[in-house]
PDB file of C-alpha atoms in Angstrom:
ATOM      1  CA  MET S  21       0.021  -0.520   0.054  1.00  0.00           C
ATOM      2  CA  ASN S  22       2.920   1.964   0.582  1.00  0.00           C
ATOM      3  CA  LYS S  23       3.677   1.865  -3.479  1.00  0.00           C
ATOM      4  CA  LEU S  24       0.706   3.755  -4.298  1.00  0.00           C
ATOM      5  CA  SER S  25       0.990   7.748  -4.507  1.00  0.00           C
ATOM      6  CA  LYS S  26      -1.410   9.987  -2.126  1.00  0.00           C
ATOM      7  CA  GLU S  27      -3.972  10.942  -4.618  1.00  0.00           C
ATOM      8  CA  TYR S  28      -4.958   7.144  -5.349  1.00  0.00           C
ATOM      9  CA  LEU S  29      -5.409   6.656  -1.844  1.00  0.00           C
ATOM     10  CA  GLU S  30      -7.356  10.038  -1.359  1.00  0.00           C
ATOM     11  CA  GLU S  31      -9.613   7.948  -4.551  1.00  0.00           C
ATOM     12  CA  CYS S  32      -9.847   5.269  -3.317  1.00  0.00           C
ATOM     13  CA  LYS S  33     -10.718   6.468   0.594  1.00  0.00           C
ATOM     14  CA  ASN S  34     -13.330   8.627  -1.698  1.00  0.00           C
ATOM     15  CA  ALA S  35     -15.144   5.037  -3.845  1.00  0.00           C
ATOM     16  CA  LEU S  36     -15.205   3.394  -0.515  1.00  0.00           C
ATOM     17  CA  ASN S  37     -16.786   6.259   1.345  1.00  0.00           C
ATOM     18  CA  VAL S  38     -20.032   6.853  -2.296  1.00  0.00           C
ATOM     19  CA  GLU S  39     -19.496   3.157  -2.728  1.00  0.00           C
ATOM     20  CA  GLN S  40     -20.825   2.021   1.174  1.00  0.00           C
ATOM     21  CA  THR S  41     -23.093   5.008   1.331  1.00  0.00           C
ATOM     22  CA  HIS S  42     -25.132   4.512  -1.572  1.00  0.00           C
ATOM     23  CA  SER S  43     -25.226   0.667  -0.457  1.00  0.00           C
ATOM     24  CA  LEU S  44     -26.386   1.519   2.790  1.00  0.00           C
ATOM     25  CA  SER S  45     -29.011   3.537   1.804  1.00  0.00           C
ATOM     26  CA  THR S  46     -30.546   0.726  -0.736  1.00  0.00           C
ATOM     27  CA  THR S  47     -30.340  -1.692   0.912  1.00  0.00           C
ATOM     28  CA  ASP S  48     -31.893  -0.039   4.570  1.00  0.00           C
ATOM     29  CA  ASN S  49     -28.155  -0.415   6.398  1.00  0.00           C
ATOM     30  CA  TRP S  50     -27.148  -3.587   4.938  1.00  0.00           C
ATOM     31  CA  ALA S  51     -30.544  -5.770   6.304  1.00  0.00           C
ATOM     32  CA  HIS S  52     -30.009  -8.578   3.633  1.00  0.00           C
ATOM     33  CA  VAL S  53     -26.605  -9.189   5.129  1.00  0.00           C
ATOM     34  CA  ASN S  54     -25.836 -11.135   8.505  1.00  0.00           C
ATOM     35  CA  ARG S  55     -23.505 -10.251  10.365  1.00  0.00           C
ATOM     36  CA  GLU S  56     -23.239 -12.843  12.736  1.00  0.00           C
ATOM     37  CA  LEU S  57     -22.239 -15.136   9.914  1.00  0.00           C
ATOM     38  CA  VAL S  58     -20.316 -12.606   8.335  1.00  0.00           C
ATOM     39  CA  HIS S  59     -18.030 -12.030  11.099  1.00  0.00           C
ATOM     40  CA  GLN S  60     -17.662 -15.963  12.020  1.00  0.00           C
ATOM     41  CA  ASP S  61     -16.416 -16.556   8.424  1.00  0.00           C
ATOM     42  CA  TRP S  62     -13.814 -13.038   8.976  1.00  0.00           C
ATOM     43  CA  ASP S  63     -12.493 -14.396  12.620  1.00  0.00           C
ATOM     44  CA  VAL S  64     -12.005 -18.069  10.436  1.00  0.00           C
ATOM     45  CA  LEU S  65     -10.163 -16.497   7.051  1.00  0.00           C
ATOM     46  CA  TYR S  66      -7.954 -13.952   9.400  1.00  0.00           C
ATOM     47  CA  LYS S  67      -6.855 -16.810  11.774  1.00  0.00           C
ATOM     48  CA  LYS S  68      -5.476 -18.505   8.949  1.00  0.00           C
ATOM     49  CA  LEU S  69      -4.090 -15.674   6.848  1.00  0.00           C
ATOM     50  CA  ALA S  70      -2.064 -14.239  10.362  1.00  0.00           C
ATOM     51  CA  GLU S  71      -0.157 -17.847   9.981  1.00  0.00           C
ATOM     52  CA  TYR S  72       1.483 -16.184   6.732  1.00  0.00           C
ATOM     53  CA  ALA S  73       2.125 -12.704   7.571  1.00  0.00           C
ATOM     54  CA  ASP S  74       5.199 -13.053   9.127  1.00  0.00           C
ATOM     55  CA  GLU S  75       7.013 -14.904   5.888  1.00  0.00           C
ATOM     56  CA  THR S  76       4.596 -15.129   2.928  1.00  0.00           C
ATOM     57  CA  ALA S  77       4.723 -12.188   0.148  1.00  0.00           C
ATOM     58  CA  VAL S  78       1.398 -10.753  -0.147  1.00  0.00           C
ATOM     59  CA  ASP S  79       1.697 -12.231  -4.105  1.00  0.00           C
ATOM     60  CA  ASN S  80       1.768 -15.746  -2.925  1.00  0.00           C
ATOM     61  CA  GLU S  81      -0.839 -18.191  -3.960  1.00  0.00           C
ATOM     62  CA  SER S  82      -2.387 -19.941  -0.985  1.00  0.00           C
ATOM     63  CA  VAL S  83      -3.007 -15.608   0.405  1.00  0.00           C
ATOM     64  CA  GLN S  84      -4.490 -14.748  -2.832  1.00  0.00           C
ATOM     65  CA  THR S  85      -6.603 -17.854  -2.184  1.00  0.00           C
ATOM     66  CA  LEU S  86      -7.730 -16.067   1.136  1.00  0.00           C
ATOM     67  CA  MET S  87      -7.823 -12.777  -0.406  1.00  0.00           C
ATOM     68  CA  LYS S  88     -10.441 -14.043  -2.709  1.00  0.00           C
ATOM     69  CA  GLU S  89     -12.373 -15.493   0.474  1.00  0.00           C
ATOM     70  CA  HIS S  90     -12.459 -11.895   2.150  1.00  0.00           C
ATOM     71  CA  PHE S  91     -13.624 -10.219  -1.384  1.00  0.00           C
ATOM     72  CA  GLU S  92     -16.423 -12.829  -1.555  1.00  0.00           C
ATOM     73  CA  ILE S  93     -16.982 -11.915   2.500  1.00  0.00           C
ATOM     74  CA  ALA S  94     -16.671  -8.119   1.419  1.00  0.00           C
ATOM     75  CA  CYS S  95     -19.598  -8.770  -1.605  1.00  0.00           C
ATOM     76  CA  ARG S  96     -21.842 -10.124   0.999  1.00  0.00           C
ATOM     77  CA  PHE S  97     -22.250  -6.288   1.926  1.00  0.00           C
ATOM     78  CA  TYR S  98     -22.033  -4.854  -1.839  1.00  0.00           C
ATOM     79  CA  THR S  99     -19.834  -5.268  -4.792  1.00  0.00           C
ATOM     80  CA  PRO S 100     -16.890  -3.001  -4.661  1.00  0.00           C
ATOM     81  CA  SER S 101     -15.198  -1.216  -7.022  1.00  0.00           C
ATOM     82  CA  LYS S 102     -11.074  -1.540  -7.020  1.00  0.00           C
ATOM     83  CA  GLU S 103     -10.757   1.306  -5.421  1.00  0.00           C
ATOM     84  CA  ALA S 104     -13.094   1.356  -2.896  1.00  0.00           C
ATOM     85  CA  TYR S 105     -11.635  -2.422  -2.189  1.00  0.00           C
ATOM     86  CA  ILE S 106      -8.751  -0.479  -1.511  1.00  0.00           C
ATOM     87  CA  GLY S 107     -10.720   1.866   0.890  1.00  0.00           C
ATOM     88  CA  MET S 108     -11.214  -0.703   3.060  1.00  0.00           C
ATOM     89  CA  GLY S 109      -8.228  -1.740   3.756  1.00  0.00           C
ATOM     90  CA  ILE S 110      -7.126   2.321   4.153  1.00  0.00           C
ATOM     91  CA  PHE S 111     -10.178   2.156   6.400  1.00  0.00           C
ATOM     92  CA  TYR S 112      -8.873  -0.549   8.739  1.00  0.00           C
ATOM     93  CA  LYS S 113      -5.606   1.424   9.130  1.00  0.00           C
ATOM     94  CA  GLU S 114      -6.559   4.579   9.983  1.00  0.00           C
ATOM     95  CA  ASN S 115      -9.543   4.022  12.166  1.00  0.00           C
ATOM     96  CA  GLU S 116      -8.172   3.127  15.310  1.00  0.00           C
ATOM     97  CA  ASP S 117     -10.698   0.088  15.886  1.00  0.00           C
ATOM     98  CA  MET S 118     -10.312  -1.859  13.003  1.00  0.00           C
ATOM     99  CA  LYS S 119      -7.256  -1.421  13.376  1.00  0.00           C
ATOM    100  CA  LYS S 120      -7.196  -3.068  16.617  1.00  0.00           C
ATOM    101  CA  PHE S 121      -9.696  -5.550  15.787  1.00  0.00           C
ATOM    102  CA  HIS S 122      -7.380  -7.069  12.738  1.00  0.00           C
ATOM    103  CA  ASN S 123      -4.042  -6.854  14.808  1.00  0.00           C
ATOM    104  CA  SER S 124      -5.338  -8.634  17.364  1.00  0.00           C
ATOM    105  CA  TYR S 125      -5.147 -11.254  14.755  1.00  0.00           C
ATOM    106  CA  HIS S 126      -1.499 -10.298  14.157  1.00  0.00           C
ATOM    107  CA  PRO S 127       0.432  -7.324  15.024  1.00  0.00           C
ATOM    108  CA  GLU S 128       0.630  -6.672  11.633  1.00  0.00           C
ATOM    109  CA  MET S 129      -2.301  -7.984  10.389  1.00  0.00           C
ATOM    110  CA  VAL S 130      -3.324  -4.469   8.725  1.00  0.00           C
ATOM    111  CA  ASP S 131      -0.638  -3.356   7.099  1.00  0.00           C
ATOM    112  CA  TYR S 132      -0.135  -6.831   5.983  1.00  0.00           C
ATOM    113  CA  LEU S 133      -4.054  -7.005   5.245  1.00  0.00           C
ATOM    114  CA  GLY S 134      -3.997  -3.808   3.333  1.00  0.00           C
ATOM    115  CA  ASP S 135      -1.344  -5.170   0.963  1.00  0.00           C
ATOM    116  CA  ALA S 136      -2.748  -8.293   0.343  1.00  0.00           C
ATOM    117  CA  ILE S 137      -5.935  -5.975  -0.696  1.00  0.00           C
ATOM    118  CA  VAL S 138      -4.153  -4.187  -2.951  1.00  0.00           C
ATOM    119  CA  TYR S 139      -2.119  -7.162  -5.372  1.00  0.00           C
ATOM    120  CA  TYR S 140      -5.526  -8.651  -4.751  1.00  0.00           C
ATOM    121  CA  ALA S 141      -7.747  -5.766  -6.313  1.00  0.00           C
ATOM    122  CA  GLY S 142      -4.343  -4.997  -8.897  1.00  0.00           C
ATOM    123  CA  ASN S 143      -4.803  -8.369 -10.319  1.00  0.00           C
ATOM    124  CA  ASN S 144      -8.226  -9.555 -10.536  1.00  0.00           C
ATOM    125  CA  LEU S 145     -10.479  -6.458 -10.153  1.00  0.00           C
TER     126      LEU S 145
END
């Protein structure tokens, strides 16, 4: 994520804001989402991802398989654009509660996940 320009990161944050706001307003605040199941699925995924965070590059096939799963879970809310998906990684890093939550799985999870999101988005979205 550090290789992206400040302007592009800002564009991604804006895309996330616009797309989430639209989705929330058209879905009665994501009433269609089984939040308990989403949190369970993300918990399982983050535990798996944490096993890779110390020594495995984010472009690793197994890591990217997990990122495909991460994207699919995110799509239960709405299907984000490439920029909005990257914006989600930025949000995880900049929001203290989200940062603490993700880093509870691994001390560097937010940075690792952000880089994995950027790689996934750049190659699949």
